Short mmCIF file of C-alpha atoms and ligand atoms in Angstrom, two decimals:
data_model
loop_
_atom_site.label_atom_id
_atom_site.label_comp_id
_atom_site.label_asym_id
_atom_site.label_seq_id
_atom_site.Cartn_x
_atom_site.Cartn_y
_atom_site.Cartn_z
CA MET A 1 14.47 -38.88 4.95
CA LYS A 2 16.98 -37.20 7.25
CA PHE A 3 17.94 -33.53 7.27
CA ASP A 4 19.76 -31.41 9.79
CA TRP A 5 17.08 -28.76 9.52
CA ILE A 6 13.50 -28.40 8.37
CA ILE A 7 12.55 -24.81 7.66
CA VAL A 8 8.87 -24.04 7.30
CA GLY A 9 8.31 -21.08 4.97
CA ALA A 10 10.33 -19.95 1.94
CA GLY A 11 9.96 -16.19 2.46
CA PHE A 12 12.91 -13.95 3.36
CA THR A 13 13.19 -15.29 6.93
CA GLY A 14 13.22 -18.97 5.95
CA ALA A 15 15.29 -18.58 2.78
CA VAL A 16 18.05 -16.54 4.47
CA LEU A 17 18.30 -19.07 7.31
CA ALA A 18 18.42 -21.93 4.82
CA GLU A 19 21.19 -20.22 2.86
CA ARG A 20 23.29 -19.49 5.97
CA LEU A 21 22.89 -22.98 7.44
CA ALA A 22 23.70 -24.64 4.10
CA SER A 23 26.60 -22.47 3.01
CA GLN A 24 28.23 -21.52 6.31
CA ALA A 25 27.54 -24.53 8.54
CA ASP A 26 27.38 -27.25 5.87
CA GLN A 27 23.94 -28.32 7.11
CA GLN A 28 21.44 -30.34 5.08
CA VAL A 29 18.29 -28.25 4.88
CA LEU A 30 14.77 -29.04 3.75
CA ILE A 31 12.67 -25.92 3.19
CA VAL A 32 8.94 -26.38 2.75
CA ASP A 33 6.21 -23.97 1.79
CA ARG A 34 2.51 -24.54 1.39
CA ARG A 35 2.35 -22.19 -1.56
CA ASP A 36 3.38 -23.29 -5.06
CA HIS A 37 6.30 -20.87 -5.15
CA ILE A 38 9.28 -19.62 -3.17
CA GLY A 39 9.68 -15.99 -2.05
CA GLY A 40 6.83 -15.67 0.46
CA ASN A 41 5.05 -12.36 0.10
CA ALA A 42 7.93 -10.89 -1.91
CA TYR A 43 7.21 -13.33 -4.78
CA ASP A 44 6.89 -11.82 -8.26
CA ARG A 45 6.01 -13.39 -11.60
CA TYR A 46 5.37 -12.56 -15.25
CA ASP A 47 1.65 -12.41 -15.99
CA GLU A 48 0.07 -13.57 -19.25
CA HIS A 49 0.95 -10.21 -20.87
CA GLY A 50 4.62 -10.52 -19.97
CA VAL A 51 4.45 -7.88 -17.23
CA LEU A 52 6.41 -8.60 -14.06
CA ILE A 53 3.94 -8.22 -11.18
CA HIS A 54 4.24 -8.41 -7.40
CA ARG A 55 1.60 -11.02 -6.52
CA TYR A 56 1.22 -9.95 -2.87
CA GLY A 57 1.52 -6.17 -3.22
CA ALA A 58 4.25 -3.71 -4.08
CA HIS A 59 7.67 -4.58 -2.60
CA ILE A 60 10.54 -2.07 -2.47
CA PHE A 61 13.76 -3.12 -0.80
CA HIS A 62 15.14 -0.39 1.46
CA THR A 63 17.51 -0.44 4.39
CA ASN A 64 19.98 1.64 6.35
CA SER A 65 22.01 -1.44 7.21
CA ARG A 66 25.10 -1.86 5.10
CA LYS A 67 25.50 -5.42 6.40
CA ILE A 68 22.01 -6.42 5.22
CA TRP A 69 22.38 -4.64 1.88
CA GLU A 70 25.71 -6.33 1.18
CA TYR A 71 24.36 -9.70 2.23
CA VAL A 72 21.32 -9.51 -0.08
CA SER A 73 23.45 -8.03 -2.88
CA GLN A 74 25.33 -11.33 -3.13
CA PHE A 75 22.18 -12.79 -4.67
CA THR A 76 20.98 -10.01 -6.94
CA SER A 77 22.01 -6.87 -8.70
CA TRP A 78 19.72 -3.88 -8.29
CA ARG A 79 17.65 -1.51 -10.30
CA PRO A 80 18.16 1.85 -8.55
CA TYR A 81 14.72 2.96 -7.42
CA GLN A 82 13.55 5.75 -5.12
CA HIS A 83 9.95 5.22 -4.08
CA THR A 84 7.47 8.09 -4.20
CA VAL A 85 3.74 7.95 -3.51
CA LYS A 86 1.04 10.46 -4.32
CA ALA A 87 -2.36 10.68 -2.69
CA PHE A 88 -5.53 11.85 -4.36
CA ILE A 89 -6.79 14.68 -2.13
CA GLU A 90 -9.42 17.24 -3.08
CA GLY A 91 -8.98 16.41 -6.77
CA LYS A 92 -5.18 16.79 -6.70
CA LEU A 93 -2.28 14.35 -6.55
CA VAL A 94 -0.01 15.37 -3.70
CA PRO A 95 3.08 13.71 -2.21
CA VAL A 96 2.71 11.51 0.89
CA PRO A 97 3.99 11.47 3.57
CA PHE A 98 2.57 14.99 3.66
CA ASN A 99 5.43 17.47 3.15
CA LEU A 100 6.07 21.07 2.13
CA ASN A 101 5.37 20.24 -1.52
CA SER A 102 1.97 18.81 -0.52
CA LEU A 103 1.28 22.00 1.39
CA ALA A 104 2.14 24.12 -1.64
CA SER A 105 -0.11 22.00 -3.91
CA LEU A 106 -3.18 22.25 -1.67
CA PHE A 107 -3.16 25.77 -0.22
CA PRO A 108 -3.08 29.27 -1.75
CA SER A 109 0.57 30.32 -2.04
CA SER A 110 0.57 33.10 0.60
CA MET A 111 -1.03 30.76 3.13
CA ALA A 112 1.29 27.86 2.20
CA ASP A 113 4.32 30.15 2.61
CA ARG A 114 3.17 31.32 6.04
CA LEU A 115 2.46 27.77 7.24
CA GLU A 116 5.79 26.57 5.85
CA ARG A 117 7.65 29.29 7.79
CA LYS A 118 5.79 28.38 10.96
CA LEU A 119 6.46 24.66 10.53
CA ILE A 120 10.18 25.19 9.97
CA GLU A 121 10.40 27.59 12.91
CA ARG A 122 8.51 25.20 15.19
CA TYR A 123 10.07 21.85 14.20
CA GLY A 124 13.09 22.59 12.01
CA PHE A 125 13.71 21.76 8.36
CA GLY A 126 14.12 18.08 7.46
CA VAL A 127 12.29 16.86 10.57
CA LYS A 128 9.51 14.23 10.63
CA THR A 129 6.78 14.98 13.15
CA PRO A 130 4.09 12.41 14.04
CA ILE A 131 0.68 13.71 13.09
CA LEU A 132 -0.69 12.94 16.58
CA LYS A 133 1.95 15.21 18.10
CA MET A 134 1.09 18.02 15.69
CA LEU A 135 -2.55 17.80 16.73
CA ASP A 136 -1.49 19.03 20.19
CA GLU A 137 -0.12 22.24 18.68
CA GLN A 138 -0.86 25.51 20.52
CA ASP A 139 -0.55 27.75 17.44
CA PRO A 140 -4.14 27.90 16.04
CA GLU A 141 -3.02 27.87 12.39
CA LEU A 142 -0.70 24.88 12.84
CA LYS A 143 -3.37 23.06 14.82
CA GLU A 144 -5.86 23.67 12.00
CA LEU A 145 -3.31 22.38 9.48
CA ALA A 146 -2.74 19.27 11.62
CA ARG A 147 -6.50 18.65 11.75
CA TYR A 148 -6.70 19.04 7.98
CA ILE A 149 -3.87 16.55 7.37
CA TYR A 150 -5.31 14.15 9.93
CA ARG A 151 -8.75 14.26 8.28
CA GLU A 152 -7.73 14.26 4.62
CA VAL A 153 -4.66 11.99 4.64
CA PHE A 154 -4.86 9.80 7.69
CA GLU A 155 -8.30 9.25 9.21
CA SER A 156 -10.36 7.60 6.48
CA TYR A 157 -7.33 5.80 5.02
CA THR A 158 -6.80 4.26 8.47
CA ARG A 159 -10.47 3.28 8.74
CA LYS A 160 -10.35 1.65 5.29
CA GLN A 161 -7.03 -0.07 5.94
CA TRP A 162 -7.81 -1.43 9.41
CA ASP A 163 -11.59 -1.21 9.80
CA LEU A 164 -10.86 0.40 13.16
CA GLU A 165 -11.03 3.90 14.53
CA PRO A 166 -7.51 5.41 14.75
CA ALA A 167 -7.85 5.55 18.58
CA GLN A 168 -8.29 1.75 18.71
CA LEU A 169 -4.91 1.18 17.07
CA ASP A 170 -1.58 0.88 18.78
CA ALA A 171 0.65 3.97 18.85
CA SER A 172 3.17 1.97 16.78
CA VAL A 173 0.80 2.43 13.80
CA THR A 174 -0.66 5.84 14.45
CA GLY A 175 2.63 7.32 15.67
CA ARG A 176 4.32 6.17 12.47
CA VAL A 177 2.39 8.56 10.24
CA PRO A 178 4.61 11.61 9.90
CA VAL A 179 4.40 15.11 8.52
CA PHE A 180 7.74 15.68 6.80
CA ILE A 181 8.99 19.28 7.03
CA SER A 182 10.92 18.92 3.81
CA ARG A 183 10.77 19.05 0.03
CA ASP A 184 12.01 15.48 -0.25
CA ASP A 185 9.16 13.55 -1.92
CA ARG A 186 10.77 10.15 -1.39
CA TYR A 187 8.68 7.73 0.66
CA PHE A 188 11.79 6.24 2.28
CA GLN A 189 14.98 8.07 3.15
CA ASP A 190 17.05 4.89 3.64
CA VAL A 191 20.63 4.90 2.39
CA TYR A 192 20.12 1.75 0.30
CA GLN A 193 17.06 1.30 -1.91
CA GLY A 194 16.29 -0.73 -4.99
CA ILE A 195 14.32 -3.38 -6.82
CA PRO A 196 16.09 -6.67 -7.66
CA ALA A 197 17.18 -6.24 -11.28
CA ARG A 198 15.71 -9.57 -12.42
CA GLY A 199 12.96 -9.67 -9.83
CA TYR A 200 12.48 -11.11 -6.35
CA THR A 201 11.83 -14.68 -7.45
CA GLU A 202 15.22 -14.85 -9.18
CA LEU A 203 16.78 -13.42 -6.02
CA PHE A 204 15.20 -16.28 -4.04
CA GLN A 205 16.30 -18.87 -6.63
CA SER A 206 19.83 -17.64 -6.12
CA LEU A 207 19.49 -17.67 -2.30
CA LEU A 208 18.27 -21.26 -2.36
CA ALA A 209 20.61 -22.60 -5.06
CA HIS A 210 23.04 -24.26 -2.64
CA PRO A 211 23.31 -28.06 -3.15
CA ASN A 212 22.63 -28.66 0.58
CA ILE A 213 19.14 -27.16 0.21
CA ARG A 214 16.11 -29.14 -0.90
CA ILE A 215 12.84 -27.32 -1.59
CA MET A 216 9.35 -28.81 -1.25
CA LEU A 217 6.44 -26.66 -2.37
CA LYS A 218 2.70 -27.16 -1.90
CA THR A 219 3.57 -28.77 1.41
CA GLN A 220 1.94 -27.99 4.74
CA ALA A 221 4.22 -28.18 7.75
CA ALA A 222 1.75 -30.50 9.48
CA ASP A 223 1.95 -32.98 6.60
CA ILE A 224 5.74 -33.24 6.59
CA LEU A 225 7.03 -32.77 10.14
CA PRO A 226 5.95 -36.17 11.48
CA ASP A 227 7.61 -38.06 8.58
CA VAL A 228 10.93 -36.31 8.20
CA GLN A 229 13.73 -36.55 10.71
CA ALA A 230 15.67 -33.40 11.38
CA ARG A 231 17.78 -32.15 14.23
CA ASN A 232 15.91 -28.88 14.39
CA VAL A 233 12.99 -26.98 13.00
CA VAL A 234 12.61 -23.33 12.10
CA PHE A 235 8.98 -22.29 11.84
CA THR A 236 8.25 -19.03 10.00
CA GLY A 237 4.48 -19.64 9.69
CA PRO A 238 1.77 -18.28 12.02
CA ILE A 239 2.67 -19.05 15.65
CA ASP A 240 -0.98 -19.53 16.65
CA GLU A 241 -1.37 -22.15 13.91
CA TYR A 242 1.69 -24.04 15.22
CA PHE A 243 0.02 -24.33 18.64
CA GLN A 244 -3.35 -25.17 17.05
CA TYR A 245 -4.94 -21.90 18.17
CA ARG A 246 -5.12 -23.08 21.78
CA HIS A 247 -4.97 -19.51 23.12
CA GLY A 248 -7.21 -18.11 20.39
CA GLN A 249 -6.58 -16.81 16.89
CA LEU A 250 -4.24 -13.86 16.35
CA PRO A 251 -6.10 -11.33 14.17
CA TYR A 252 -4.70 -10.05 10.89
CA ARG A 253 -5.82 -7.62 8.26
CA SER A 254 -5.92 -9.05 4.76
CA LEU A 255 -5.88 -7.59 1.24
CA SER A 256 -7.27 -8.50 -2.12
CA PHE A 257 -5.68 -7.40 -5.38
CA ASP A 258 -7.69 -6.81 -8.52
CA PHE A 259 -5.10 -7.08 -11.32
CA ARG A 260 -6.06 -5.41 -14.61
CA TYR A 261 -4.17 -5.20 -17.87
CA GLU A 262 -4.50 -1.80 -19.57
CA GLN A 263 -3.75 -1.08 -23.24
CA THR A 264 -1.66 1.93 -22.41
CA SER A 265 2.06 2.34 -22.01
CA ASP A 266 1.63 4.35 -18.82
CA PHE A 267 -1.57 4.25 -16.77
CA GLN A 268 -0.85 6.69 -13.91
CA GLN A 269 2.73 7.95 -14.48
CA MET A 270 3.88 6.58 -11.12
CA SER A 271 4.06 3.34 -9.20
CA VAL A 272 1.54 4.05 -6.41
CA VAL A 273 -1.43 6.38 -6.00
CA ASN A 274 -3.21 6.37 -2.62
CA PHE A 275 -6.93 7.09 -2.27
CA PRO A 276 -7.52 8.07 1.36
CA ASN A 277 -11.04 9.40 0.90
CA ASP A 278 -12.43 8.03 -2.36
CA HIS A 279 -13.32 4.48 -3.51
CA LEU A 280 -13.24 1.21 -1.61
CA TYR A 281 -9.66 0.48 -2.66
CA THR A 282 -6.80 2.17 -0.82
CA ARG A 283 -4.34 2.37 -3.69
CA ILE A 284 -3.54 1.59 -7.30
CA LEU A 285 -0.17 0.01 -8.12
CA GLU A 286 1.39 0.17 -11.56
CA PHE A 287 4.15 -2.43 -11.76
CA LYS A 288 6.26 -1.25 -14.67
CA HIS A 289 7.23 1.84 -12.68
CA PHE A 290 8.87 -0.39 -10.08
CA THR A 291 10.62 -2.69 -12.50
CA GLY A 292 11.40 -0.28 -15.34
CA GLN A 293 10.12 -2.93 -17.74
CA ASN A 294 9.70 -1.77 -21.30
CA VAL A 295 6.67 -3.70 -22.57
CA PRO A 296 3.56 -2.68 -24.46
CA GLY A 297 0.56 -2.24 -22.17
CA SER A 298 0.64 -2.06 -18.41
CA THR A 299 -0.65 -4.20 -15.54
CA ILE A 300 -2.08 -2.37 -12.56
CA ALA A 301 -3.60 -3.62 -9.31
CA TYR A 302 -6.36 -2.14 -7.19
CA GLU A 303 -5.66 -2.93 -3.54
CA TYR A 304 -8.65 -3.59 -1.26
CA PRO A 305 -8.27 -4.10 2.50
CA GLN A 306 -10.29 -7.03 3.87
CA PRO A 307 -10.88 -8.86 7.12
CA HIS A 308 -8.69 -11.93 7.36
CA ILE A 309 -10.62 -15.21 7.27
CA LEU A 310 -8.61 -18.28 8.16
CA GLY A 311 -8.17 -20.59 5.18
CA ILE A 312 -9.86 -18.14 2.79
CA ASN A 313 -7.38 -15.30 2.36
CA GLU A 314 -3.84 -14.38 3.38
CA PRO A 315 -2.86 -12.98 6.79
CA TYR A 316 -1.06 -9.74 5.81
CA TYR A 317 -0.81 -7.23 8.64
CA PRO A 318 -0.79 -8.16 12.35
CA VAL A 319 -3.27 -5.91 14.17
CA PRO A 320 -1.18 -4.25 16.86
CA CYS A 321 -3.23 -3.56 20.00
CA GLU A 322 -3.04 -4.55 23.68
CA ALA A 323 -5.46 -7.51 23.50
CA ASN A 324 -3.50 -9.12 20.66
CA LYS A 325 -0.17 -8.54 22.41
CA LEU A 326 -1.53 -10.56 25.34
CA ILE A 327 -2.56 -13.47 23.10
CA PHE A 328 0.84 -13.40 21.40
CA ALA A 329 2.63 -13.41 24.77
CA LYS A 330 0.96 -16.75 25.62
CA TYR A 331 2.21 -18.34 22.41
CA ALA A 332 5.65 -16.78 22.84
CA ALA A 333 5.91 -18.37 26.30
CA GLU A 334 5.15 -21.80 24.83
CA ALA A 335 7.62 -21.20 22.02
CA LYS A 336 10.31 -20.43 24.58
CA ASP A 337 9.78 -23.87 26.15
CA LEU A 338 10.72 -25.41 22.80
CA ASN A 339 13.91 -23.37 22.49
CA GLY A 340 16.72 -25.39 21.04
CA ARG A 341 14.30 -27.73 19.20
CA VAL A 342 11.96 -25.39 17.33
CA TYR A 343 12.90 -21.81 16.52
CA PHE A 344 10.22 -19.28 15.63
CA ALA A 345 11.05 -16.30 13.45
CA GLY A 346 9.50 -14.10 10.78
CA ARG A 347 6.55 -11.80 10.50
CA LEU A 348 3.97 -14.56 11.14
CA ALA A 349 5.84 -16.34 13.92
CA ASP A 350 6.83 -13.11 15.70
CA TYR A 351 3.39 -11.57 14.96
CA LYS A 352 5.12 -8.37 13.94
CA TYR A 353 5.17 -6.25 10.82
CA TYR A 354 8.68 -6.54 9.34
CA ASN A 355 10.05 -4.83 6.30
CA MET A 356 12.08 -7.20 4.14
CA ASP A 357 15.38 -5.92 5.51
CA GLN A 358 14.11 -6.53 9.04
CA ALA A 359 13.13 -10.09 8.10
CA VAL A 360 16.64 -10.61 6.67
CA GLY A 361 18.17 -9.07 9.81
CA ARG A 362 16.01 -11.29 12.04
CA ALA A 363 17.18 -14.39 10.15
CA LEU A 364 20.86 -13.40 10.25
CA LYS A 365 20.63 -12.77 13.99
CA LEU A 366 18.90 -16.08 14.61
CA TYR A 367 21.57 -17.84 12.58
CA ASP A 368 24.23 -16.32 14.86
CA GLU A 369 22.29 -17.42 17.94
CA ILE A 370 21.85 -20.93 16.59
CA THR A 371 25.49 -21.40 15.72
CA GLN A 372 26.54 -20.12 19.15
CA ALA A 373 24.06 -22.44 20.90
CA ARG A 374 24.70 -26.03 21.90
CA GLU A 375 24.77 -28.84 19.32
CA VAL A 376 21.42 -30.64 19.30
CA GLY A 377 21.40 -34.36 18.53
CA VAL A 378 19.14 -36.04 15.99
CA SER A 379 15.75 -36.45 17.61
CA ASP A 380 12.22 -37.10 16.54
CA THR A 381 10.90 -34.08 14.74
CA PRO A 382 8.43 -32.29 17.00
CA THR A 383 4.83 -32.56 15.84
CA LEU A 384 2.90 -29.45 14.94
CA ALA A 385 1.42 -29.23 18.42
CA GLY A 386 4.92 -29.08 19.81
C1 FAD B 1 1.13 -5.48 0.99
C2 FAD B 1 2.52 -5.56 1.54
C3 FAD B 1 3.51 -4.78 0.99
C4 FAD B 1 4.81 -4.85 1.49
N1 FAD B 1 5.75 -4.04 0.94
C5 FAD B 1 6.99 -4.06 1.44
C6 FAD B 1 7.99 -3.18 0.91
O1 FAD B 1 7.73 -2.39 0.00
N2 FAD B 1 9.23 -3.22 1.45
C7 FAD B 1 9.55 -4.07 2.49
O2 FAD B 1 10.70 -4.07 2.93
N3 FAD B 1 8.62 -4.92 3.00
C8 FAD B 1 7.36 -4.93 2.51
N4 FAD B 1 6.43 -5.79 3.01
C9 FAD B 1 6.82 -6.74 4.07
C10 FAD B 1 7.37 -8.07 3.50
O3 FAD B 1 6.37 -8.72 2.77
C11 FAD B 1 7.87 -8.94 4.69
O4 FAD B 1 8.96 -8.29 5.31
C12 FAD B 1 8.34 -10.31 4.30
O5 FAD B 1 7.34 -10.99 3.59
C13 FAD B 1 8.67 -11.12 5.55
O6 FAD B 1 9.18 -12.38 5.19
P1 FAD B 1 8.82 -13.67 6.06
O7 FAD B 1 9.67 -14.77 5.54
O8 FAD B 1 8.91 -13.37 7.51
O9 FAD B 1 7.27 -13.96 5.77
P2 FAD B 1 6.53 -14.41 4.40
O10 FAD B 1 7.10 -13.71 3.23
O11 FAD B 1 5.08 -14.29 4.66
O12 FAD B 1 6.91 -15.94 4.28
C14 FAD B 1 6.32 -16.94 5.11
C15 FAD B 1 6.08 -18.17 4.25
O13 FAD B 1 5.70 -19.27 5.12
C16 FAD B 1 4.75 -20.06 4.45
N5 FAD B 1 3.99 -20.79 5.47
C17 FAD B 1 3.30 -20.26 6.50
N6 FAD B 1 2.76 -21.25 7.26
C18 FAD B 1 3.11 -22.41 6.68
C19 FAD B 1 2.85 -23.78 7.01
N7 FAD B 1 2.13 -24.14 8.07
N8 FAD B 1 3.37 -24.75 6.20
C20 FAD B 1 4.11 -24.41 5.10
N9 FAD B 1 4.40 -23.12 4.76
C21 FAD B 1 3.90 -22.14 5.55
C22 FAD B 1 3.90 -19.05 3.69
O14 FAD B 1 3.24 -19.68 2.60
C23 FAD B 1 4.94 -18.02 3.25
O15 FAD B 1 5.40 -18.27 1.95
C24 FAD B 1 5.11 -5.72 2.56
C25 FAD B 1 4.11 -6.51 3.11
C26 FAD B 1 2.81 -6.40 2.63
C27 FAD B 1 1.73 -7.22 3.29
#
C-alpha cells in the first residue's frame, strides 16, 4: 500500500491535516486511530437511550479566531450555545469563574455591595484578575475575600483534579483561575461559540469525507507504520510513546466518567455543576443542555479525576511542571532530528493542553509549514522508534 501521508490519530489535529492535505494538495492520506471511532476526545455518540453524549467529557467549541471558526464551519452548522458553570459552595449554586453575581449570592447584601465597590475601584469593571494576584492584596477586606475564594472555589478542586498541592503546579494552571469583576456569567467570552448542530462525530465525518482520505480504525501506529509506504508521517499520539519512553514517561492526569440515565426531563437545569469541596467527583455533566436535544429522560455523567496508568486509562491532561517540561524537551529534541520525515503535532505530541480551536490552529499552521517546505521523496516509512 502506498500513500503520500500516514496520519496517526483522528482527533482534531490529525483530521484537519488530513483534510487540508487531501483537498488542497491532492495528497493520498491514510489516517489511523487505535480507537474504534474518529473524533479523538471530541467524539460523541447516541447512547442506548437515544441521548447524544460526549464520551470523553463535555466539549464546547469556542474561539476568537475568525479564520478557525470559518474553517470549521465548512463542515458543520452550529447550535448557538453560551457555556455557564455553577459551583456548589456552602449549599448554594454560584457562577464560576467567581464573579460579582457569585459574591452577591454568598455574602449579606451590604457586605457584597461594599466588596463589589472595592473590587471595581481596585481592578476596574470587566477585568479578570488571577486569584493568586488577589491574594497579595493590601486591603484587609479584599485579602480576606481572596482567601475565601481561594479556599472555597480553588484549593480543594485543584487537589481533587490534580492530586497535587496548588504550589506544586505550574503558574500556567494556577494563574489561569480568575476572579471576574463582572456580571457576565458566561464561562468563555470568546466571540465565536457553539456546539456542532448534528454533533462532533458528524463534523469529523464531513472533515474526512474527501475521496483521497482512507480511514483505518482499531489500528496502532506501531502495527501499520512498518508495512505501509508513505512519503511522510504525522504523529498526533503521545510523543514519549513514539520514542518508546526512552527518556521516561510523561505524566498525565486521567478521568473516569460514570454515565447514568435518569428518568427526568431535566436533572440539574444546567450543563455543568462543579463540586469543589464535596464528593469525590469534580463535576456533573448533563448532556441535553449542551445539545438542546428534546428526548424523554436525561443522561448525566459524574466526572472523577484519576491518576493516569499506561494502557489502563486515557491520558487527558498533561501535568505542567518544571520536571515534566525537561522530559518533554528531550523528546522534542529527538523529534526535531526527524523534521521533514515525521511531524509531531497535537495535545499528546506537543504535551500541551489545547482547546479544540488551538488544535485546529496548530494543524492549519503545520499544513502551511509543510506545503512551504521541500518536497520529500517516497522513502521507507520510519519505524515507531524513529
Ligand atoms: C475532559 C476534557 C474536556 C475538554 N473540553 C473542551 C472544551 O469544552 N472545549 C475545547 O475547545 N476543548 C476541550 N478539550 C480539549 C480537546 O479535547 C482537545 O483540544 C482535542 O482533543 C485535541 O485534539 P488532538 O487531535 O490533538 O488530540 P485527541 O483528540 O486526543 O486525538 C488524538 C488521537 O490519536 C489517537 N492515537 C494516539 N496514539 C495513537 C497510536 N499510537 N496509534 C493510533 N492512534 C493513536 C488517539 O486514540 C486519539 O483518538 C477538553 C479536553 C478534556 C480532556
